[in-house]
Every structure is written in structure tokens, then in C-alpha cells.
Tab-separated table of C-alpha atoms in Angstrom:
chain	number	residue	atom	x	y	z
A	1	UNK	CA	3.132	-10.882	9.842
A	2	UNK	CA	5.124	-8.298	7.901
A	3	UNK	CA	4.102	-6.059	5.025
A	4	UNK	CA	5.312	-8.491	2.362
A	5	UNK	CA	3.514	-11.500	3.830
A	6	UNK	CA	0.285	-9.607	4.556
A	7	UNK	CA	-0.087	-8.410	0.959
A	8	UNK	CA	1.651	-11.296	-0.801
A	9	UNK	CA	-1.208	-11.832	-3.266
A	10	UNK	CA	-0.954	-8.191	-4.325
A	11	UNK	CA	2.811	-8.417	-4.836
A	12	UNK	CA	2.447	-11.599	-6.895
A	13	UNK	CA	-0.270	-10.008	-9.044
A	14	UNK	CA	1.990	-7.006	-9.646
A	15	UNK	CA	4.831	-9.419	-10.445
A	16	UNK	CA	2.668	-11.160	-13.070
A	17	UNK	CA	1.739	-7.850	-14.704
A	18	UNK	CA	5.338	-6.638	-14.560
A	19	UNK	CA	6.629	-9.900	-16.019
A	20	UNK	CA	4.273	-9.806	-19.002
A	21	UNK	CA	4.913	-6.092	-19.603
A	22	UNK	CA	8.686	-6.451	-19.401
A	23	UNK	CA	8.626	-9.595	-21.537
A	24	UNK	CA	6.786	-7.688	-24.282
A	25	UNK	CA	8.931	-4.567	-23.928
A	26	UNK	CA	12.307	-6.328	-23.811
A	27	UNK	CA	11.934	-9.806	-25.315
A	28	UNK	CA	15.620	-10.016	-26.251
A	29	UNK	CA	16.669	-9.510	-22.633
A	30	UNK	CA	14.399	-12.319	-21.463
A	31	UNK	CA	15.594	-14.582	-24.255
A	32	UNK	CA	19.154	-13.949	-23.091
A	33	UNK	CA	18.222	-14.863	-19.509
A	34	UNK	CA	16.268	-17.908	-20.718
A	35	UNK	CA	19.384	-19.097	-22.501
A	36	UNK	CA	21.374	-19.243	-19.271
A	37	UNK	CA	20.531	-22.851	-18.531
A	38	UNK	CA	22.080	-26.276	-18.130
A	39	UNK	CA	20.008	-29.331	-19.095
A	40	UNK	CA	16.856	-27.152	-19.297
A	41	UNK	CA	17.417	-25.829	-15.747
A	42	UNK	CA	17.536	-22.025	-15.818
A	43	UNK	CA	20.356	-20.814	-13.605
A	44	UNK	CA	18.852	-17.376	-12.905
A	45	UNK	CA	15.585	-18.935	-11.753
A	46	UNK	CA	17.634	-21.349	-9.643
A	47	UNK	CA	19.328	-18.421	-7.885
A	48	UNK	CA	15.987	-16.813	-7.029
A	49	UNK	CA	14.606	-20.131	-5.783
A	50	UNK	CA	17.711	-20.386	-3.610
A	51	UNK	CA	16.903	-16.970	-2.169
A	52	UNK	CA	13.383	-18.229	-1.460
A	53	UNK	CA	14.154	-21.485	0.295
A	54	UNK	CA	17.517	-20.885	2.006
A	55	UNK	CA	15.895	-19.215	5.069
A	56	UNK	CA	13.509	-22.162	5.344
A	57	UNK	CA	16.358	-24.673	5.239
A	58	UNK	CA	18.026	-22.920	8.177
A	59	UNK	CA	14.913	-23.607	10.269
A	60	UNK	CA	15.143	-27.384	9.793
A	61	UNK	CA	16.042	-29.141	13.015
A	62	UNK	CA	17.738	-32.444	12.227
A	63	UNK	CA	17.029	-33.816	15.687
A	64	UNK	CA	13.302	-33.468	14.901
A	65	UNK	CA	13.724	-34.989	11.422
A	66	UNK	CA	14.773	-38.257	13.038
A	67	UNK	CA	11.380	-38.449	14.742
A	68	UNK	CA	9.326	-38.153	11.540
A	69	UNK	CA	9.208	-41.950	11.276
A	70	UNK	CA	7.088	-41.968	14.416
A	71	UNK	CA	4.466	-39.865	12.570
A	72	UNK	CA	3.925	-41.593	9.229
A	73	UNK	CA	0.365	-40.539	8.449
A	74	UNK	CA	1.169	-37.222	6.765
A	75	UNK	CA	3.840	-38.872	4.647
A	76	UNK	CA	1.473	-41.672	3.610
A	77	UNK	CA	-1.165	-39.114	2.594
A	78	UNK	CA	1.343	-37.244	0.442
A	79	UNK	CA	2.578	-40.367	-1.322
A	80	UNK	CA	-0.913	-41.755	-1.999
A	81	UNK	CA	-2.131	-38.453	-3.476
A	82	UNK	CA	1.030	-37.815	-5.514
A	83	UNK	CA	1.547	-41.266	-7.000
A	84	UNK	CA	-1.723	-43.218	-6.842
A	85	UNK	CA	-4.252	-40.466	-7.563
A	86	UNK	CA	-2.856	-37.282	-9.118
A	87	UNK	CA	-1.326	-38.609	-12.393
A	88	UNK	CA	-4.503	-40.526	-13.258
A	89	UNK	CA	-6.967	-37.733	-12.446
A	90	UNK	CA	-4.865	-35.334	-14.546
A	91	UNK	CA	-4.991	-37.726	-17.508
A	92	UNK	CA	-8.733	-38.236	-17.065
A	93	UNK	CA	-9.412	-34.487	-16.968
A	94	UNK	CA	-7.254	-33.928	-20.042
A	95	UNK	CA	-9.259	-36.501	-21.990
A	96	UNK	CA	-12.589	-35.143	-20.705
A	97	UNK	CA	-11.885	-31.555	-21.701
A	98	UNK	CA	-9.913	-31.945	-24.937
A	99	UNK	CA	-11.542	-35.017	-26.452
A	100	UNK	CA	-15.093	-34.078	-25.452
A	101	UNK	CA	-15.869	-30.652	-23.958
A	102	UNK	CA	-13.407	-28.590	-26.039
A	103	UNK	CA	-13.361	-30.910	-29.071
A	104	UNK	CA	-15.285	-28.496	-31.377
A	105	UNK	CA	-12.572	-25.848	-30.991
A	106	UNK	CA	-9.382	-27.956	-30.960
A	107	UNK	CA	-8.012	-30.185	-33.718
A	108	UNK	CA	-7.295	-33.812	-32.660
A	109	UNK	CA	-3.499	-33.531	-33.002
A	110	UNK	CA	-3.303	-30.425	-30.800
A	111	UNK	CA	-5.729	-31.996	-28.311
A	112	UNK	CA	-3.478	-35.052	-27.965
A	113	UNK	CA	-0.445	-32.863	-27.346
A	114	UNK	CA	-2.243	-30.736	-24.746
A	115	UNK	CA	-3.285	-33.912	-22.919
A	116	UNK	CA	0.306	-35.172	-23.029
A	117	UNK	CA	1.601	-31.955	-21.482
A	118	UNK	CA	-0.987	-32.148	-18.716
A	119	UNK	CA	0.006	-35.751	-18.002
A	120	UNK	CA	3.667	-34.759	-17.664
A	121	UNK	CA	2.670	-32.110	-15.128
A	122	UNK	CA	0.591	-34.627	-13.202
A	123	UNK	CA	3.464	-37.092	-12.903
A	124	UNK	CA	5.924	-34.476	-11.620
A	125	UNK	CA	5.196	-33.492	-7.989
A	126	UNK	CA	6.734	-30.240	-6.791
A	127	UNK	CA	10.150	-29.915	-5.168
A	128	UNK	CA	11.501	-26.430	-4.418
A	129	UNK	CA	8.319	-24.343	-4.213
A	130	UNK	CA	6.883	-26.711	-1.607
A	131	UNK	CA	9.137	-25.097	0.995
A	132	UNK	CA	7.591	-21.706	0.171
A	133	UNK	CA	4.026	-22.960	0.503
A	134	UNK	CA	4.918	-24.812	3.715
A	135	UNK	CA	6.313	-21.667	5.296
A	136	UNK	CA	3.262	-19.615	4.291
A	137	UNK	CA	0.942	-22.069	6.102
A	138	UNK	CA	3.264	-22.346	9.132
A	139	UNK	CA	4.062	-25.941	8.281
A	140	UNK	CA	6.517	-28.193	10.050
A	141	UNK	CA	9.754	-27.522	8.126
A	142	UNK	CA	11.324	-30.793	9.250
A	143	UNK	CA	8.364	-32.868	8.107
A	144	UNK	CA	8.171	-30.983	4.797
A	145	UNK	CA	11.814	-31.800	4.106
A	146	UNK	CA	11.148	-35.512	4.577
A	147	UNK	CA	8.053	-35.376	2.356
A	148	UNK	CA	9.998	-33.667	-0.439
A	149	UNK	CA	12.985	-35.995	-0.099
A	150	UNK	CA	10.877	-39.161	-0.285
A	151	UNK	CA	8.958	-37.755	-3.254
A	152	UNK	CA	12.203	-37.014	-5.096
A	153	UNK	CA	13.453	-40.526	-4.453
A	154	UNK	CA	10.251	-42.099	-5.763
A	155	UNK	CA	10.234	-39.763	-8.764
A	156	UNK	CA	13.581	-41.161	-9.920
A	157	UNK	CA	12.005	-44.613	-10.289
A	158	UNK	CA	8.305	-43.884	-10.937
A	159	UNK	CA	8.238	-40.863	-13.274
A	160	UNK	CA	9.179	-42.671	-16.490
A	161	UNK	CA	6.975	-45.793	-16.071
A	162	UNK	CA	3.841	-43.845	-15.072
A	163	UNK	CA	4.347	-41.205	-17.779
A	164	UNK	CA	4.988	-43.894	-20.390
A	165	UNK	CA	1.855	-45.792	-19.357
A	166	UNK	CA	-0.394	-42.722	-19.443
A	167	UNK	CA	1.095	-41.370	-22.675
A	168	UNK	CA	0.728	-44.766	-24.321
A	169	UNK	CA	4.376	-44.962	-25.354
A	170	UNK	CA	7.006	-47.530	-24.546
A	171	UNK	CA	10.232	-45.579	-24.971
A	172	UNK	CA	9.782	-42.301	-23.122
A	173	UNK	CA	12.977	-40.265	-22.870
A	174	UNK	CA	13.478	-38.764	-19.434
A	175	UNK	CA	16.162	-36.059	-19.190
A	176	UNK	CA	17.830	-37.518	-16.111
A	177	UNK	CA	20.319	-34.653	-16.081
A	178	UNK	CA	17.434	-32.211	-15.560
A	179	UNK	CA	15.964	-34.328	-12.777
A	180	UNK	CA	19.266	-34.779	-10.938
A	181	UNK	CA	20.501	-31.220	-11.428
A	182	UNK	CA	17.169	-29.723	-10.303
A	183	UNK	CA	17.176	-31.859	-7.166
A	184	UNK	CA	20.756	-30.868	-6.359
A	185	UNK	CA	20.211	-27.142	-7.032
A	186	UNK	CA	16.790	-26.814	-5.408
A	187	UNK	CA	17.076	-29.210	-2.465
A	188	UNK	CA	20.519	-30.625	-1.732
A	189	UNK	CA	22.718	-27.511	-1.944
A	190	UNK	CA	20.302	-25.148	-0.118
A	191	UNK	CA	19.837	-27.844	2.519
A	192	UNK	CA	23.591	-28.218	3.082
A	193	UNK	CA	23.987	-24.440	3.250
A	194	UNK	CA	21.111	-24.213	5.731
A	195	UNK	CA	22.591	-26.955	7.904
A	196	UNK	CA	25.996	-25.265	7.996
A	197	UNK	CA	24.436	-21.892	8.799
A	198	UNK	CA	22.236	-23.308	11.555
A	199	UNK	CA	25.173	-25.133	13.122
A	200	UNK	CA	27.237	-21.941	13.171
A	201	UNK	CA	24.379	-19.851	14.581
A	202	UNK	CA	23.513	-22.368	17.326
A	203	UNK	CA	27.097	-22.200	18.562
A	204	UNK	CA	26.732	-18.425	18.876
A	205	UNK	CA	23.550	-18.184	20.994
A	206	UNK	CA	20.164	-19.829	21.582
A	207	UNK	CA	18.220	-17.146	19.727
A	208	UNK	CA	20.682	-16.510	16.878
A	209	UNK	CA	18.808	-18.794	14.440
A	210	UNK	CA	15.462	-17.034	14.956
A	211	UNK	CA	17.055	-13.594	14.664
A	212	UNK	CA	18.908	-14.461	11.466
A	213	UNK	CA	15.854	-16.057	9.822
A	214	UNK	CA	13.753	-13.010	10.705
A	215	UNK	CA	16.250	-10.775	8.907
A	216	UNK	CA	16.257	-13.025	5.830
A	217	UNK	CA	12.492	-13.538	5.629
A	218	UNK	CA	11.719	-10.491	3.411
A	219	UNK	CA	14.317	-11.720	0.920
A	220	UNK	CA	12.445	-15.002	0.634
A	221	UNK	CA	9.383	-13.122	-0.619
A	222	UNK	CA	11.565	-11.040	-2.945
A	223	UNK	CA	12.893	-14.278	-4.429
A	224	UNK	CA	9.331	-15.504	-5.036
A	225	UNK	CA	8.279	-12.260	-6.768
A	226	UNK	CA	11.441	-12.202	-8.894
A	227	UNK	CA	10.777	-15.789	-9.970
A	228	UNK	CA	7.215	-14.873	-10.956
A	229	UNK	CA	8.446	-11.892	-12.991
A	230	UNK	CA	10.924	-14.089	-14.870
A	231	UNK	CA	8.497	-16.948	-15.560
A	232	UNK	CA	5.806	-14.639	-16.918
A	233	UNK	CA	8.393	-12.575	-18.804
A	234	UNK	CA	9.652	-15.713	-20.557
A	235	UNK	CA	6.128	-16.519	-21.772
A	236	UNK	CA	4.778	-13.008	-22.373
A	237	UNK	CA	4.587	-13.433	-26.159
A	238	UNK	CA	2.728	-16.750	-25.853
A	239	UNK	CA	0.264	-15.299	-23.343
A	240	UNK	CA	-0.641	-12.450	-25.695
A	241	UNK	CA	-0.580	-14.491	-28.923
A	242	UNK	CA	-2.710	-17.460	-27.802
A	243	UNK	CA	-5.006	-16.287	-24.984
A	244	UNK	CA	-7.918	-18.576	-25.919
A	245	UNK	CA	-5.776	-21.723	-26.101
A	246	UNK	CA	-4.089	-20.837	-22.820
A	247	UNK	CA	-7.482	-20.289	-21.186
A	248	UNK	CA	-8.723	-23.685	-22.413
A	249	UNK	CA	-5.620	-25.467	-21.101
A	250	UNK	CA	-5.856	-23.575	-17.812
A	251	UNK	CA	-9.409	-24.773	-17.087
A	252	UNK	CA	-8.649	-28.481	-16.495
A	253	UNK	CA	-5.403	-27.572	-14.722
A	254	UNK	CA	-7.310	-25.384	-12.261
A	255	UNK	CA	-9.979	-28.067	-11.784
A	256	UNK	CA	-7.209	-30.610	-11.129
A	257	UNK	CA	-5.471	-28.341	-8.611
A	258	UNK	CA	-8.553	-27.671	-6.519
A	259	UNK	CA	-9.745	-31.247	-6.839
A	260	UNK	CA	-6.458	-32.750	-5.658
A	261	UNK	CA	-6.344	-30.219	-2.843
A	262	UNK	CA	-9.859	-31.257	-1.771
A	263	UNK	CA	-8.810	-34.918	-1.736
A	264	UNK	CA	-5.791	-34.056	0.420
A	265	UNK	CA	-7.927	-31.930	2.721
A	266	UNK	CA	-10.458	-34.714	3.250
A	267	UNK	CA	-7.664	-37.233	3.800
A	268	UNK	CA	-5.963	-35.011	6.347
A	269	UNK	CA	-9.211	-34.608	8.233
A	270	UNK	CA	-9.850	-38.351	8.221
A	271	UNK	CA	-6.325	-39.046	9.457
A	272	UNK	CA	-6.667	-36.298	12.105
A	273	UNK	CA	-3.350	-34.718	11.163
A	274	UNK	CA	-2.116	-31.650	13.026
A	275	UNK	CA	-2.330	-28.423	11.020
A	276	UNK	CA	1.427	-27.984	10.558
A	277	UNK	CA	1.565	-31.362	8.781
A	278	UNK	CA	-1.869	-31.323	7.108
A	279	UNK	CA	-1.276	-27.969	5.378
A	280	UNK	CA	1.943	-28.905	3.534
A	281	UNK	CA	0.615	-32.419	2.812
A	282	UNK	CA	-2.376	-30.935	0.970
A	283	UNK	CA	-0.255	-28.405	-0.929
A	284	UNK	CA	2.537	-30.768	-2.013
A	285	UNK	CA	0.129	-32.835	-4.081
A	286	UNK	CA	-1.332	-29.730	-5.705
A	287	UNK	CA	1.937	-28.164	-6.846
A	288	UNK	CA	4.043	-29.386	-9.799
A	289	UNK	CA	7.725	-29.836	-10.688
A	290	UNK	CA	7.266	-27.708	-13.806
A	291	UNK	CA	10.969	-27.589	-14.776
A	292	UNK	CA	11.001	-31.354	-15.270
A	293	UNK	CA	7.624	-31.408	-17.058
A	294	UNK	CA	8.672	-28.645	-19.481
A	295	UNK	CA	12.016	-30.344	-20.205
A	296	UNK	CA	10.406	-33.727	-20.949
A	297	UNK	CA	7.686	-32.134	-23.116
A	298	UNK	CA	10.321	-30.346	-25.213
A	299	UNK	CA	12.474	-33.456	-25.577
A	300	UNK	CA	9.519	-35.665	-26.565
A	301	UNK	CA	7.340	-33.346	-28.645
A	302	UNK	CA	9.437	-30.292	-29.529
A	303	UNK	CA	9.799	-26.706	-28.360
A	304	UNK	CA	6.752	-25.400	-30.245
A	305	UNK	CA	4.471	-28.360	-29.507
A	306	UNK	CA	1.133	-28.283	-27.757
A	307	UNK	CA	2.607	-30.467	-25.013
A	308	UNK	CA	5.306	-27.891	-24.266
A	309	UNK	CA	2.680	-25.132	-24.268
A	310	UNK	CA	0.510	-27.080	-21.791
A	311	UNK	CA	3.411	-27.460	-19.347
A	312	UNK	CA	4.124	-23.744	-19.642
A	313	UNK	CA	0.481	-22.956	-18.857
A	314	UNK	CA	0.962	-25.110	-15.768
A	315	UNK	CA	3.641	-22.652	-14.662
A	316	UNK	CA	1.349	-19.682	-15.276
A	317	UNK	CA	-1.561	-21.241	-13.372
A	318	UNK	CA	0.393	-22.564	-10.412
A	319	UNK	CA	1.380	-19.449	-8.467
A	320	UNK	CA	-2.053	-17.731	-8.329
A	321	UNK	CA	-3.822	-21.022	-7.590
A	322	UNK	CA	-1.342	-22.017	-4.888
A	323	UNK	CA	-1.650	-18.638	-3.174
A	324	UNK	CA	-5.433	-19.059	-3.034
A	325	UNK	CA	-4.977	-22.520	-1.507
A	326	UNK	CA	-2.469	-21.181	1.020
A	327	UNK	CA	-5.095	-18.654	2.107
A	328	UNK	CA	-7.682	-21.458	2.383
A	329	UNK	CA	-5.353	-23.613	4.501
A	330	UNK	CA	-4.738	-20.707	6.862
A	331	UNK	CA	-8.454	-19.923	7.149
A	332	UNK	CA	-9.291	-23.550	7.993
A	333	UNK	CA	-6.587	-23.917	10.635
A	334	UNK	CA	-9.220	-24.469	13.306
A	335	UNK	CA	-10.272	-27.712	11.583
A	336	UNK	CA	-7.111	-29.452	12.751
A	337	UNK	CA	-5.241	-30.443	15.845
A	338	UNK	CA	-2.182	-28.349	16.564
A	339	UNK	CA	1.272	-29.885	16.900
A	340	UNK	CA	3.875	-28.563	19.317
A	341	UNK	CA	6.933	-26.555	18.375
A	342	UNK	CA	8.909	-29.759	18.648
A	343	UNK	CA	6.407	-31.542	16.376
A	344	UNK	CA	3.591	-33.420	18.050
A	345	UNK	CA	2.936	-36.872	16.697
A	346	UNK	CA	-0.103	-38.119	14.875
A	347	UNK	CA	-2.953	-39.158	17.163
A	348	UNK	CA	-2.425	-42.681	18.276
A	349	UNK	CA	1.312	-42.743	17.516
A	350	UNK	CA	2.822	-40.638	20.279
A	351	UNK	CA	-0.173	-40.063	22.533
A	352	UNK	CA	-1.769	-36.744	23.448
A	353	UNK	CA	0.842	-34.023	23.787
A	354	UNK	CA	0.429	-30.563	25.182
A	355	UNK	CA	0.385	-27.708	22.710
A	356	UNK	CA	3.165	-25.264	23.435
A	357	UNK	CA	3.337	-21.781	21.997
A	358	UNK	CA	6.403	-20.021	20.660
A	359	UNK	CA	7.386	-18.737	24.108
A	360	UNK	CA	7.266	-22.172	25.679
A	361	UNK	CA	4.096	-21.661	27.724
A	362	UNK	CA	1.489	-24.407	28.011
A	363	UNK	CA	-1.757	-23.393	26.374
């Protein structure tokens, strides 16, 4: 593990501090960058996310992807947590905190808007950042791709009905342009670029892919830190102006994150998933597609609404929380079976397979 990976939490913390400081010192510059967007998708952030996930896309082996259907348990866990549990627990926590526990300090109108923003986060499972978390827990890149792809497909059909039901409205406006463009920018285009690169490298030599990815790996971390700096720089004024409100919104979001992670962890243990599938499966349900949630909150409630603020707080909370969960997944690696480098199947689906280390030796 290199210097960047070993001290990633430190670099992210420094990125948060730098983002807030720069956002306060040069707000006009960050406003200019924030304005470089199409359908609420910031193009500068998209570039940095590209830098993050492109090396991971190169590692995807399409021959192994075809075999994911033989190992459905991890995919089932992800879909159950994301679509049958997470949106409803988020709504329940929002009501608990803002209609009861925090009611003395929040007016009813603001409370309703905060709850709405939390619901929009809960109905939008993560897309791009999942590849980062998967790599940090040594997840199966091929399986992660399938999990993200299936989630994106379901989101196209399920986001609006679930959000409308939980928000209590019948005519929710979903910015489909944001949803489609984000999927293309964060998944489809990096994936195509990774496929083309891998194909070219495999024709060169057997170890060319590993060598090239190793050279790109530090840039993936740089992309993550740069994204953190931008996100916190965009919201620096809000963080300083409304610290108490942000703290109150952050509490149920943090409870939701750790609670959903615990549900995924228990499910993975019960299903006896190998670690390289269990880790990403637990993290996918915990992370959020914040670009979509922010865009919908703005379109429904307005730029300066409590709902928009709640989705922004989701962005601020996500990176530190996810890094702590990544560390927890790595510390509990011994709880799980280990797959092989070619992707061992779930117990009972492909039989017991030998674990093989990176050099091809039986262990």
C-alpha cells in the first residue's frame, strides 16, 4: 500500500479543510466553477471523478463479468438494501428526528423540507464513487460493475415512484437529463475508455495491464481529494453560516449510514459472501447519488430550500463516513470467505474453490 492509500483519511481531512478555506477566501472562483454544469451535472467534478474511476475500469475483466449470474447472492443483497430498506429507513429517521427529537429547535416548514431532502438522498443509490470504495476494500471490480449497472437500470424506473410515495406528492419532477447524463459521464464513458485501454494493453503483454494501473493508481487518489476540495469549497459559506442546522441534519444521515451498513454486514454474513463481494455490497447501499438528489431537491423546492440544504449536507457527510466504513470493512476481512482472483462463486453455487493469491500459488 502506497503513501496515498496508507494515509488516505489524513489527505481527505486536509482536503476538507482546504476546500472550506479556499471557498471562503475565493468564493467567486468557486462560483465560476460551480457554474460549469449541464443539467445540474458539474463538468469539473465529472473530470475528477473520471480521474478516480478510469484506473478501476481498466481492471474490469469482461470474461469474468459474464460469470456474475452464477453468483447472485451479492447482487440480491445490494438490491434488497437499496430499494426495499434504505429509502424507508431514511424517511423514518427524518420524521423521528425533525418531527420529534429536534422539533423544539426547528420550525415545521423547515423540518418538512429537511425530511424531503433526506428522502431524496435515500432513494438515490450511489453510482461513480462506488468504484472508489470498492477498490479501497479490494472488491471484485467485475462484480461491482454489475451491481452499479443493475442499480442504475432500476433507478430509471423506481426513483420517481418511491420518491413520490415517500414525499406524499403525485407529480414529482425528475430531471431525467441529470440522471442520464450522470450515468453516461460517470459509468458508460469511463467504462468504454477502460475497455479500450485494457484491450490495447493485453495485446502488448500479459503484465501490461497491472503495470499501467499501478502507474495510474496515485492519480485516482488525487482525483478523490480534488473532488473533496471542490465539494466543500462550493458549500463553504453554508457550512460557516449554518453550523447548527448542518449538525442537526448530519445526525440522522450518519445514523442512517451506519445503520444501513450494519444491515448489509449482517446480510453478507448470513449469505456467507466472500469478502471481495461482501465489502462493496455493504458500501453500495450506504453511499448516495448526491448529484441526482441535489438536482431533484432544487427543481422541486428551490435552490435555497431546506431540502436542497439537506442533500448538500449528505455530500458533506458522505466522504468521512464512507472512509470510516472502508476501514471497518478492511479490519473485518477475516469474517468472510475469500474469493479467488478469478472470482470464486457464492457457497453452494459453484462449489468450494481454492483460494489463489496474486502470484497464482495455492494457499
